[in-house]
C-alpha positions as YAML, in Angstrom:
chain: A
units: angstrom
residues:
- id: 1
  name: UNK
  ca: [15.79, -6.00, 2.77]
- id: 2
  name: UNK
  ca: [15.44, -4.40, -0.66]
- id: 3
  name: UNK
  ca: [15.54, -0.61, -0.40]
- id: 4
  name: UNK
  ca: [12.11, 1.00, -0.12]
- id: 5
  name: UNK
  ca: [11.87, 4.70, -0.87]
- id: 6
  name: UNK
  ca: [9.54, 7.25, -2.37]
- id: 7
  name: UNK
  ca: [9.62, 10.85, -3.59]
- id: 8
  name: UNK
  ca: [7.00, 13.24, -2.20]
- id: 9
  name: UNK
  ca: [6.90, 16.71, -3.83]
- id: 10
  name: UNK
  ca: [5.08, 18.27, -0.83]
- id: 11
  name: UNK
  ca: [8.23, 17.74, 1.25]
- id: 12
  name: UNK
  ca: [10.86, 18.91, -1.26]
- id: 13
  name: UNK
  ca: [12.80, 21.99, -0.13]
- id: 14
  name: UNK
  ca: [11.08, 22.20, 3.24]
- id: 15
  name: UNK
  ca: [12.54, 21.95, 6.72]
- id: 16
  name: UNK
  ca: [11.17, 19.28, 9.03]
- id: 17
  name: UNK
  ca: [9.44, 21.63, 11.46]
- id: 18
  name: UNK
  ca: [6.08, 21.65, 13.16]
- id: 19
  name: UNK
  ca: [4.15, 23.20, 10.28]
- id: 20
  name: UNK
  ca: [5.09, 20.42, 7.85]
- id: 21
  name: UNK
  ca: [4.60, 17.49, 10.18]
- id: 22
  name: UNK
  ca: [1.14, 16.72, 8.78]
- id: 23
  name: UNK
  ca: [2.55, 16.49, 5.25]
- id: 24
  name: UNK
  ca: [5.43, 14.35, 6.50]
- id: 25
  name: UNK
  ca: [3.07, 12.10, 8.40]
- id: 26
  name: UNK
  ca: [0.88, 11.59, 5.33]
- id: 27
  name: UNK
  ca: [3.89, 10.88, 3.11]
- id: 28
  name: UNK
  ca: [5.17, 8.31, 5.61]
- id: 29
  name: UNK
  ca: [1.87, 6.43, 5.38]
- id: 30
  name: UNK
  ca: [2.14, 6.45, 1.61]
- id: 31
  name: UNK
  ca: [5.61, 4.92, 1.87]
- id: 32
  name: UNK
  ca: [4.32, 2.26, 4.24]
- id: 33
  name: UNK
  ca: [1.58, 1.47, 1.74]
- id: 34
  name: UNK
  ca: [4.28, 0.64, -0.82]
- id: 35
  name: UNK
  ca: [5.55, -2.04, 1.56]
- id: 36
  name: UNK
  ca: [2.15, -3.66, 1.92]
- id: 37
  name: UNK
  ca: [1.38, -3.43, -1.79]
- id: 38
  name: UNK
  ca: [4.66, -5.16, -2.60]
- id: 39
  name: UNK
  ca: [3.93, -8.00, -0.18]
- id: 40
  name: UNK
  ca: [0.33, -8.39, -1.38]
- id: 41
  name: UNK
  ca: [1.46, -8.44, -5.03]
- id: 42
  name: UNK
  ca: [3.82, -11.28, -4.08]
- id: 43
  name: UNK
  ca: [0.86, -13.30, -2.81]
- id: 44
  name: UNK
  ca: [0.79, -12.38, 0.89]
- id: 45
  name: UNK
  ca: [-2.93, -11.77, 1.55]
- id: 46
  name: UNK
  ca: [-3.27, -12.91, 5.17]
- id: 47
  name: UNK
  ca: [-3.96, -9.88, 7.37]
- id: 48
  name: UNK
  ca: [-2.37, -11.42, 10.50]
- id: 49
  name: UNK
  ca: [0.77, -12.33, 8.56]
- id: 50
  name: UNK
  ca: [0.99, -8.87, 6.98]
- id: 51
  name: UNK
  ca: [0.71, -7.23, 10.39]
- id: 52
  name: UNK
  ca: [3.38, -9.52, 11.86]
- id: 53
  name: UNK
  ca: [5.77, -8.93, 8.97]
- id: 54
  name: UNK
  ca: [5.28, -5.18, 9.20]
- id: 55
  name: UNK
  ca: [5.88, -5.15, 12.95]
- id: 56
  name: UNK
  ca: [9.12, -7.04, 12.35]
- id: 57
  name: UNK
  ca: [10.13, -4.58, 9.64]
- id: 58
  name: UNK
  ca: [9.54, -1.51, 11.77]
- id: 59
  name: UNK
  ca: [11.30, -3.04, 14.75]
- id: 60
  name: UNK
  ca: [14.59, -2.85, 12.88]
- id: 61
  name: UNK
  ca: [13.96, -0.07, 10.34]
- id: 62
  name: UNK
  ca: [12.89, 3.54, 10.49]
- id: 63
  name: UNK
  ca: [11.70, 6.06, 7.91]
- id: 64
  name: UNK
  ca: [14.32, 8.72, 7.24]
- id: 65
  name: UNK
  ca: [13.92, 11.99, 5.32]
- id: 66
  name: UNK
  ca: [16.78, 12.44, 2.85]
- id: 67
  name: UNK
  ca: [18.21, 15.97, 2.85]
- id: 68
  name: UNK
  ca: [21.18, 18.21, 3.49]
- id: 69
  name: UNK
  ca: [20.57, 18.68, 7.18]
- id: 70
  name: UNK
  ca: [18.61, 21.87, 6.64]
- id: 71
  name: UNK
  ca: [15.94, 20.97, 4.10]
- id: 72
  name: UNK
  ca: [14.39, 17.79, 2.80]
- id: 73
  name: UNK
  ca: [14.92, 16.56, -0.76]
- id: 74
  name: UNK
  ca: [11.42, 15.09, -0.81]
- id: 75
  name: UNK
  ca: [12.63, 11.49, -0.63]
- id: 76
  name: UNK
  ca: [11.74, 9.23, 2.27]
- id: 77
  name: UNK
  ca: [13.53, 5.91, 2.69]
- id: 78
  name: UNK
  ca: [13.40, 2.96, 5.07]
- id: 79
  name: UNK
  ca: [16.77, 2.71, 6.80]
- id: 80
  name: UNK
  ca: [18.08, -0.09, 9.00]
- id: 81
  name: UNK
  ca: [18.40, 0.94, 12.64]
- id: 82
  name: UNK
  ca: [20.62, -2.03, 13.51]
- id: 83
  name: UNK
  ca: [23.38, -1.57, 10.95]
- id: 84
  name: UNK
  ca: [24.91, -4.51, 9.15]
- id: 85
  name: UNK
  ca: [24.48, -6.92, 12.05]
- id: 86
  name: UNK
  ca: [21.69, -9.47, 11.67]
- id: 87
  name: UNK
  ca: [20.32, -10.59, 15.01]
- id: 88
  name: UNK
  ca: [19.47, -14.28, 14.82]
- id: 89
  name: UNK
  ca: [16.76, -15.96, 16.90]
- id: 90
  name: UNK
  ca: [19.45, -17.64, 19.03]
- id: 91
  name: UNK
  ca: [21.01, -14.26, 19.71]
- id: 92
  name: UNK
  ca: [17.66, -12.86, 20.79]
- id: 93
  name: UNK
  ca: [17.22, -15.66, 23.33]
- id: 94
  name: UNK
  ca: [20.23, -14.25, 25.16]
- id: 95
  name: UNK
  ca: [19.54, -10.56, 24.53]
- id: 96
  name: UNK
  ca: [18.09, -9.61, 27.92]
- id: 97
  name: UNK
  ca: [17.39, -5.89, 27.91]
- id: 98
  name: UNK
  ca: [16.23, -3.39, 30.53]
- id: 99
  name: UNK
  ca: [12.47, -2.90, 30.60]
- id: 100
  name: UNK
  ca: [9.74, -1.90, 33.04]
- id: 101
  name: UNK
  ca: [6.74, -3.70, 34.56]
- id: 102
  name: UNK
  ca: [4.53, -1.92, 37.12]
- id: 103
  name: UNK
  ca: [7.09, 0.85, 37.34]
- id: 104
  name: UNK
  ca: [9.89, -1.52, 38.33]
- id: 105
  name: UNK
  ca: [13.06, -2.22, 36.39]
- id: 106
  name: UNK
  ca: [13.13, -5.71, 34.91]
- id: 107
  name: UNK
  ca: [15.06, -7.62, 32.26]
- id: 108
  name: UNK
  ca: [13.10, -8.65, 29.16]
- id: 109
  name: UNK
  ca: [13.79, -10.65, 26.03]
- id: 110
  name: UNK
  ca: [12.85, -9.06, 22.68]
- id: 111
  name: UNK
  ca: [10.03, -11.63, 22.36]
- id: 112
  name: UNK
  ca: [8.26, -10.35, 25.49]
- id: 113
  name: UNK
  ca: [5.43, -7.93, 24.77]
- id: 114
  name: UNK
  ca: [2.31, -6.54, 26.41]
- id: 115
  name: UNK
  ca: [-0.80, -8.03, 24.79]
- id: 116
  name: UNK
  ca: [-2.66, -4.80, 24.15]
- id: 117
  name: UNK
  ca: [-5.14, -6.43, 21.78]
- id: 118
  name: UNK
  ca: [-6.23, -8.97, 24.40]
- id: 119
  name: UNK
  ca: [-6.65, -6.24, 27.00]
- id: 120
  name: UNK
  ca: [-8.78, -4.12, 24.69]
- id: 121
  name: UNK
  ca: [-10.84, -7.12, 23.58]
- id: 122
  name: UNK
  ca: [-11.75, -7.63, 27.22]
- id: 123
  name: UNK
  ca: [-13.34, -4.16, 27.31]
- id: 124
  name: UNK
  ca: [-15.16, -4.71, 24.00]
- id: 125
  name: UNK
  ca: [-17.33, -7.77, 24.53]
- id: 126
  name: UNK
  ca: [-20.70, -6.00, 24.84]
- id: 127
  name: UNK
  ca: [-20.17, -3.00, 22.56]
- id: 128
  name: UNK
  ca: [-21.55, -2.40, 19.08]
- id: 129
  name: UNK
  ca: [-18.85, 0.04, 17.98]
- id: 130
  name: UNK
  ca: [-15.09, 0.16, 18.55]
- id: 131
  name: UNK
  ca: [-13.28, 3.40, 17.76]
- id: 132
  name: UNK
  ca: [-9.57, 4.11, 17.80]
- id: 133
  name: UNK
  ca: [-8.66, 7.78, 17.79]
- id: 134
  name: UNK
  ca: [-5.40, 8.54, 15.98]
- id: 135
  name: UNK
  ca: [-5.53, 5.06, 14.47]
- id: 136
  name: UNK
  ca: [-2.91, 5.43, 11.73]
- id: 137
  name: UNK
  ca: [-3.48, 2.55, 9.31]
- id: 138
  name: UNK
  ca: [-5.52, 0.65, 11.91]
- id: 139
  name: UNK
  ca: [-3.22, -2.15, 13.17]
- id: 140
  name: UNK
  ca: [-4.49, -1.99, 16.75]
- id: 141
  name: UNK
  ca: [-8.09, -2.30, 15.52]
- id: 142
  name: UNK
  ca: [-7.19, -5.25, 13.31]
- id: 143
  name: UNK
  ca: [-5.31, -6.96, 16.14]
- id: 144
  name: UNK
  ca: [-8.23, -6.37, 18.52]
- id: 145
  name: UNK
  ca: [-10.62, -8.04, 16.05]
- id: 146
  name: UNK
  ca: [-8.24, -10.95, 15.49]
- id: 147
  name: UNK
  ca: [-7.79, -11.34, 19.27]
- id: 148
  name: UNK
  ca: [-11.48, -12.14, 19.67]
- id: 149
  name: UNK
  ca: [-13.15, -8.76, 19.54]
- id: 150
  name: UNK
  ca: [-16.89, -8.87, 18.81]
- id: 151
  name: UNK
  ca: [-17.44, -10.05, 15.24]
- id: 152
  name: UNK
  ca: [-20.63, -8.03, 14.74]
- id: 153
  name: UNK
  ca: [-19.27, -4.72, 16.04]
- id: 154
  name: UNK
  ca: [-18.32, -1.88, 13.73]
- id: 155
  name: UNK
  ca: [-14.60, -1.02, 13.88]
- id: 156
  name: UNK
  ca: [-13.82, 2.63, 13.15]
- id: 157
  name: UNK
  ca: [-10.38, 4.14, 12.56]
- id: 158
  name: UNK
  ca: [-10.45, 7.85, 13.40]
- id: 159
  name: UNK
  ca: [-7.39, 9.24, 11.63]
- id: 160
  name: UNK
  ca: [-6.28, 12.68, 10.44]
- id: 161
  name: UNK
  ca: [-4.14, 11.41, 7.54]
- id: 162
  name: UNK
  ca: [-5.94, 10.58, 4.26]
- id: 163
  name: UNK
  ca: [-3.10, 8.21, 3.34]
- id: 164
  name: UNK
  ca: [-3.42, 6.45, 6.69]
- id: 165
  name: UNK
  ca: [-7.17, 6.01, 6.19]
- id: 166
  name: UNK
  ca: [-6.69, 4.72, 2.63]
- id: 167
  name: UNK
  ca: [-4.14, 2.14, 3.77]
- id: 168
  name: UNK
  ca: [-6.45, 1.05, 6.59]
- id: 169
  name: UNK
  ca: [-9.31, 0.46, 4.14]
- id: 170
  name: UNK
  ca: [-7.05, -1.50, 1.80]
- id: 171
  name: UNK
  ca: [-5.92, -3.85, 4.59]
- id: 172
  name: UNK
  ca: [-9.40, -4.19, 6.13]
- id: 173
  name: UNK
  ca: [-10.69, -5.49, 2.80]
- id: 174
  name: UNK
  ca: [-8.48, -8.57, 3.30]
- id: 175
  name: UNK
  ca: [-10.64, -9.64, 6.28]
- id: 176
  name: UNK
  ca: [-14.20, -10.10, 4.94]
- id: 177
  name: UNK
  ca: [-15.74, -10.65, 8.40]
- id: 178
  name: UNK
  ca: [-14.53, -7.27, 9.64]
- id: 179
  name: UNK
  ca: [-17.08, -4.42, 9.58]
- id: 180
  name: UNK
  ca: [-14.67, -1.54, 9.09]
- id: 181
  name: UNK
  ca: [-14.80, 2.18, 8.48]
- id: 182
  name: UNK
  ca: [-12.12, 4.89, 8.41]
- id: 183
  name: UNK
  ca: [-13.18, 8.44, 9.21]
- id: 184
  name: UNK
  ca: [-11.33, 11.76, 9.41]
- id: 185
  name: UNK
  ca: [-10.55, 12.67, 13.02]
- id: 186
  name: UNK
  ca: [-8.34, 15.39, 14.46]
- id: 187
  name: UNK
  ca: [-7.50, 14.86, 18.13]
- id: 188
  name: UNK
  ca: [-7.05, 18.61, 18.60]
- id: 189
  name: UNK
  ca: [-10.51, 19.36, 17.10]
- id: 190
  name: UNK
  ca: [-12.69, 16.30, 17.84]
- id: 191
  name: UNK
  ca: [-15.70, 15.62, 15.65]
- id: 192
  name: UNK
  ca: [-17.71, 12.85, 17.28]
- id: 193
  name: UNK
  ca: [-19.94, 12.26, 14.27]
- id: 194
  name: UNK
  ca: [-17.98, 9.03, 13.74]
- id: 195
  name: UNK
  ca: [-20.09, 7.66, 16.63]
- id: 196
  name: UNK
  ca: [-23.40, 8.16, 14.82]
- id: 197
  name: UNK
  ca: [-25.54, 5.04, 15.07]
- id: 198
  name: UNK
  ca: [-23.60, 3.60, 18.01]
- id: 199
  name: UNK
  ca: [-25.36, 2.60, 21.22]
- id: 200
  name: UNK
  ca: [-22.38, 1.48, 23.29]
- id: 201
  name: UNK
  ca: [-18.81, 2.05, 22.19]
- id: 202
  name: UNK
  ca: [-15.28, 1.26, 23.18]
- id: 203
  name: UNK
  ca: [-13.20, 4.34, 22.42]
- id: 204
  name: UNK
  ca: [-9.45, 4.06, 22.82]
- id: 205
  name: UNK
  ca: [-6.16, 5.70, 22.00]
- id: 206
  name: UNK
  ca: [-2.77, 4.06, 21.67]
- id: 207
  name: UNK
  ca: [0.30, 6.33, 21.64]
- id: 208
  name: UNK
  ca: [-1.79, 9.06, 19.98]
- id: 209
  name: UNK
  ca: [-2.85, 11.70, 22.53]
- id: 210
  name: UNK
  ca: [0.81, 11.86, 23.56]
- id: 211
  name: UNK
  ca: [1.37, 13.99, 20.44]
- id: 212
  name: UNK
  ca: [-1.36, 16.52, 21.31]
- id: 213
  name: UNK
  ca: [0.29, 19.17, 23.43]
- id: 214
  name: UNK
  ca: [-2.96, 19.89, 25.23]
- id: 215
  name: UNK
  ca: [-6.22, 17.97, 25.13]
- id: 216
  name: UNK
  ca: [-8.84, 20.54, 24.00]
- id: 217
  name: UNK
  ca: [-11.01, 22.05, 26.73]
- id: 218
  name: UNK
  ca: [-14.17, 20.77, 25.05]
- id: 219
  name: UNK
  ca: [-12.90, 17.25, 24.29]
- id: 220
  name: UNK
  ca: [-15.07, 15.48, 26.85]
- id: 221
  name: UNK
  ca: [-17.86, 18.07, 26.80]
- id: 222
  name: UNK
  ca: [-18.50, 17.46, 23.10]
- id: 223
  name: UNK
  ca: [-18.26, 13.69, 23.63]
- id: 224
  name: UNK
  ca: [-20.89, 13.97, 26.38]
- id: 225
  name: UNK
  ca: [-23.31, 15.43, 23.82]
- id: 226
  name: UNK
  ca: [-23.36, 12.05, 22.08]
- id: 227
  name: UNK
  ca: [-26.20, 10.08, 23.73]
- id: 228
  name: UNK
  ca: [-24.55, 6.66, 23.85]
- id: 229
  name: UNK
  ca: [-22.62, 4.77, 26.51]
- id: 230
  name: UNK
  ca: [-18.87, 4.30, 26.25]
- id: 231
  name: UNK
  ca: [-15.80, 2.78, 27.81]
- id: 232
  name: UNK
  ca: [-12.77, 5.05, 27.30]
- id: 233
  name: UNK
  ca: [-9.31, 3.49, 27.38]
- id: 234
  name: UNK
  ca: [-6.25, 5.71, 27.00]
- id: 235
  name: UNK
  ca: [-2.95, 3.82, 26.47]
- id: 236
  name: UNK
  ca: [-0.29, 6.52, 26.50]
- id: 237
  name: UNK
  ca: [3.29, 7.08, 27.77]
- id: 238
  name: UNK
  ca: [2.12, 9.69, 30.26]
- id: 239
  name: UNK
  ca: [2.59, 8.00, 33.63]
- id: 240
  name: UNK
  ca: [4.31, 11.06, 35.07]
- id: 241
  name: UNK
  ca: [0.92, 12.79, 35.05]
- id: 242
  name: UNK
  ca: [-0.37, 10.20, 37.56]
- id: 243
  name: UNK
  ca: [2.68, 10.23, 39.79]
- id: 244
  name: UNK
  ca: [4.63, 7.52, 38.01]
- id: 245
  name: UNK
  ca: [8.27, 7.53, 39.03]
- id: 246
  name: UNK
  ca: [9.84, 4.79, 36.91]
- id: 247
  name: UNK
  ca: [13.30, 5.35, 35.51]
- id: 248
  name: UNK
  ca: [12.13, 7.21, 32.35]
- id: 249
  name: UNK
  ca: [9.63, 9.45, 34.21]
- id: 250
  name: UNK
  ca: [12.00, 12.41, 34.47]
- id: 251
  name: UNK
  ca: [12.60, 12.14, 30.71]
- id: 252
  name: UNK
  ca: [8.84, 12.24, 30.13]
- id: 253
  name: UNK
  ca: [8.63, 15.39, 32.24]
- id: 254
  name: UNK
  ca: [11.45, 16.97, 30.24]
- id: 255
  name: UNK
  ca: [9.85, 15.99, 26.92]
- id: 256
  name: UNK
  ca: [6.59, 17.55, 28.09]
- id: 257
  name: UNK
  ca: [8.38, 20.78, 29.04]
- id: 258
  name: UNK
  ca: [9.92, 20.83, 25.55]
- id: 259
  name: UNK
  ca: [6.50, 20.47, 23.91]
- id: 260
  name: UNK
  ca: [7.17, 16.92, 22.69]
- id: 261
  name: UNK
  ca: [4.68, 15.16, 24.96]
- id: 262
  name: UNK
  ca: [1.15, 15.90, 26.14]
- id: 263
  name: UNK
  ca: [0.92, 17.76, 29.41]
- id: 264
  name: UNK
  ca: [-2.75, 17.72, 30.43]
- id: 265
  name: UNK
  ca: [-4.52, 14.40, 29.81]
- id: 266
  name: UNK
  ca: [-4.75, 13.54, 33.51]
- id: 267
  name: UNK
  ca: [-5.97, 17.06, 34.31]
- id: 268
  name: UNK
  ca: [-8.57, 16.94, 31.52]
- id: 269
  name: UNK
  ca: [-9.86, 13.59, 32.79]
- id: 270
  name: UNK
  ca: [-10.05, 14.88, 36.36]
- id: 271
  name: UNK
  ca: [-11.92, 18.02, 35.30]
- id: 272
  name: UNK
  ca: [-14.35, 16.02, 33.14]
- id: 273
  name: UNK
  ca: [-14.98, 13.71, 36.11]
- id: 274
  name: UNK
  ca: [-15.66, 16.70, 38.35]
- id: 275
  name: UNK
  ca: [-18.25, 17.94, 35.86]
- id: 276
  name: UNK
  ca: [-19.99, 14.56, 35.81]
- id: 277
  name: UNK
  ca: [-19.15, 13.89, 32.15]
- id: 278
  name: UNK
  ca: [-17.22, 10.66, 32.83]
- id: 279
  name: UNK
  ca: [-16.44, 8.33, 35.73]
- id: 280
  name: UNK
  ca: [-13.05, 6.79, 36.57]
- id: 281
  name: UNK
  ca: [-12.69, 2.99, 36.52]
- id: 282
  name: UNK
  ca: [-8.95, 2.44, 36.90]
- id: 283
  name: UNK
  ca: [-5.66, 4.22, 36.26]
- id: 284
  name: UNK
  ca: [-2.56, 2.06, 35.99]
- id: 285
  name: UNK
  ca: [0.62, 4.11, 35.71]
- id: 286
  name: UNK
  ca: [3.83, 2.76, 34.15]
- id: 287
  name: UNK
  ca: [2.33, -0.63, 33.30]
- id: 288
  name: UNK
  ca: [4.87, -1.86, 30.78]
- id: 289
  name: UNK
  ca: [7.78, -0.86, 28.62]
- id: 290
  name: UNK
  ca: [10.11, -3.06, 26.54]
- id: 291
  name: UNK
  ca: [12.87, -0.49, 27.09]
- id: 292
  name: UNK
  ca: [13.82, 2.58, 29.09]
- id: 293
  name: UNK
  ca: [12.70, 4.87, 26.29]
- id: 294
  name: UNK
  ca: [10.28, 7.40, 27.85]
- id: 295
  name: UNK
  ca: [8.00, 7.14, 24.81]
- id: 296
  name: UNK
  ca: [7.65, 3.35, 25.22]
- id: 297
  name: UNK
  ca: [6.48, 3.38, 28.84]
- id: 298
  name: UNK
  ca: [2.72, 2.76, 28.67]
- id: 299
  name: UNK
  ca: [0.18, 3.81, 31.26]
- id: 300
  name: UNK
  ca: [-3.52, 2.94, 30.98]
- id: 301
  name: UNK
  ca: [-6.43, 5.12, 32.11]
- id: 302
  name: UNK
  ca: [-9.93, 3.64, 31.89]
- id: 303
  name: UNK
  ca: [-13.07, 5.76, 32.26]
- id: 304
  name: UNK
  ca: [-16.78, 5.25, 31.62]
- id: 305
  name: UNK
  ca: [-19.28, 7.56, 29.97]
- id: 306
  name: UNK
  ca: [-22.90, 6.90, 30.88]
- id: 307
  name: UNK
  ca: [-25.69, 7.01, 28.32]
- id: 308
  name: UNK
  ca: [-27.47, 10.37, 28.19]
- id: 309
  name: UNK
  ca: [-31.13, 10.27, 29.07]
...
């Protein structure tokens, strides 16, 4: 792959610590936009193909901040994570790797994935609004729509990064049937105005609340003030909070203790249920992981919010 890099003055001379993560996050979305713009300029205007190509790219490449080990130069670059070796399709047919299904160790081929879009589409058939919180550039929303999500629903990307929202709008414009909006949303300070006009909504997260150290105390209280009905689906690597004991669970617990993983989603859901704000439908811990990486191991918690009289 031709080298893809960009210089971002907001990062130059700074250390990659907590207070600059928002700037880093925004710059990373700008770099990703360069990838899509290059492909589109070359004639690739199919949204499904763009999403598939990008997923393939990020499977083998990661964004790296160039620096001296102490501070960043301001340059971000895509770097291969697999070195010089090119894994051919034939190789991948024999590359059985450790994974997890229902909390049990299994062997999986790289082609085997959990169909998150199909699962979410199943929850979305009778809603008028679909909202992803912490949506990034919106790939999960796009995939949900393309997997048969309701064509007349409004799809809303709630995202803190302006660059992420801009990229989402650019890609959504390639699918004329998609009613799409991107709105500012901070998971640590929720503003539910993005639900205005909705009667029944599917609201979901996908590897997003994991980065919020603590779900705010008023997260579900402020949501309850919205009069509509909702299905809430949280897809997060937080099975340890529901008693999951798969191989990576102890690593999740350690990451939580180090402040690298959310520690209170299950507690917040339980407390909100006790206050009558939401009702549990199902919690499935340690559903699937393509690896033994603790951040890959997805659990799914599904709750319902009744309409307010």
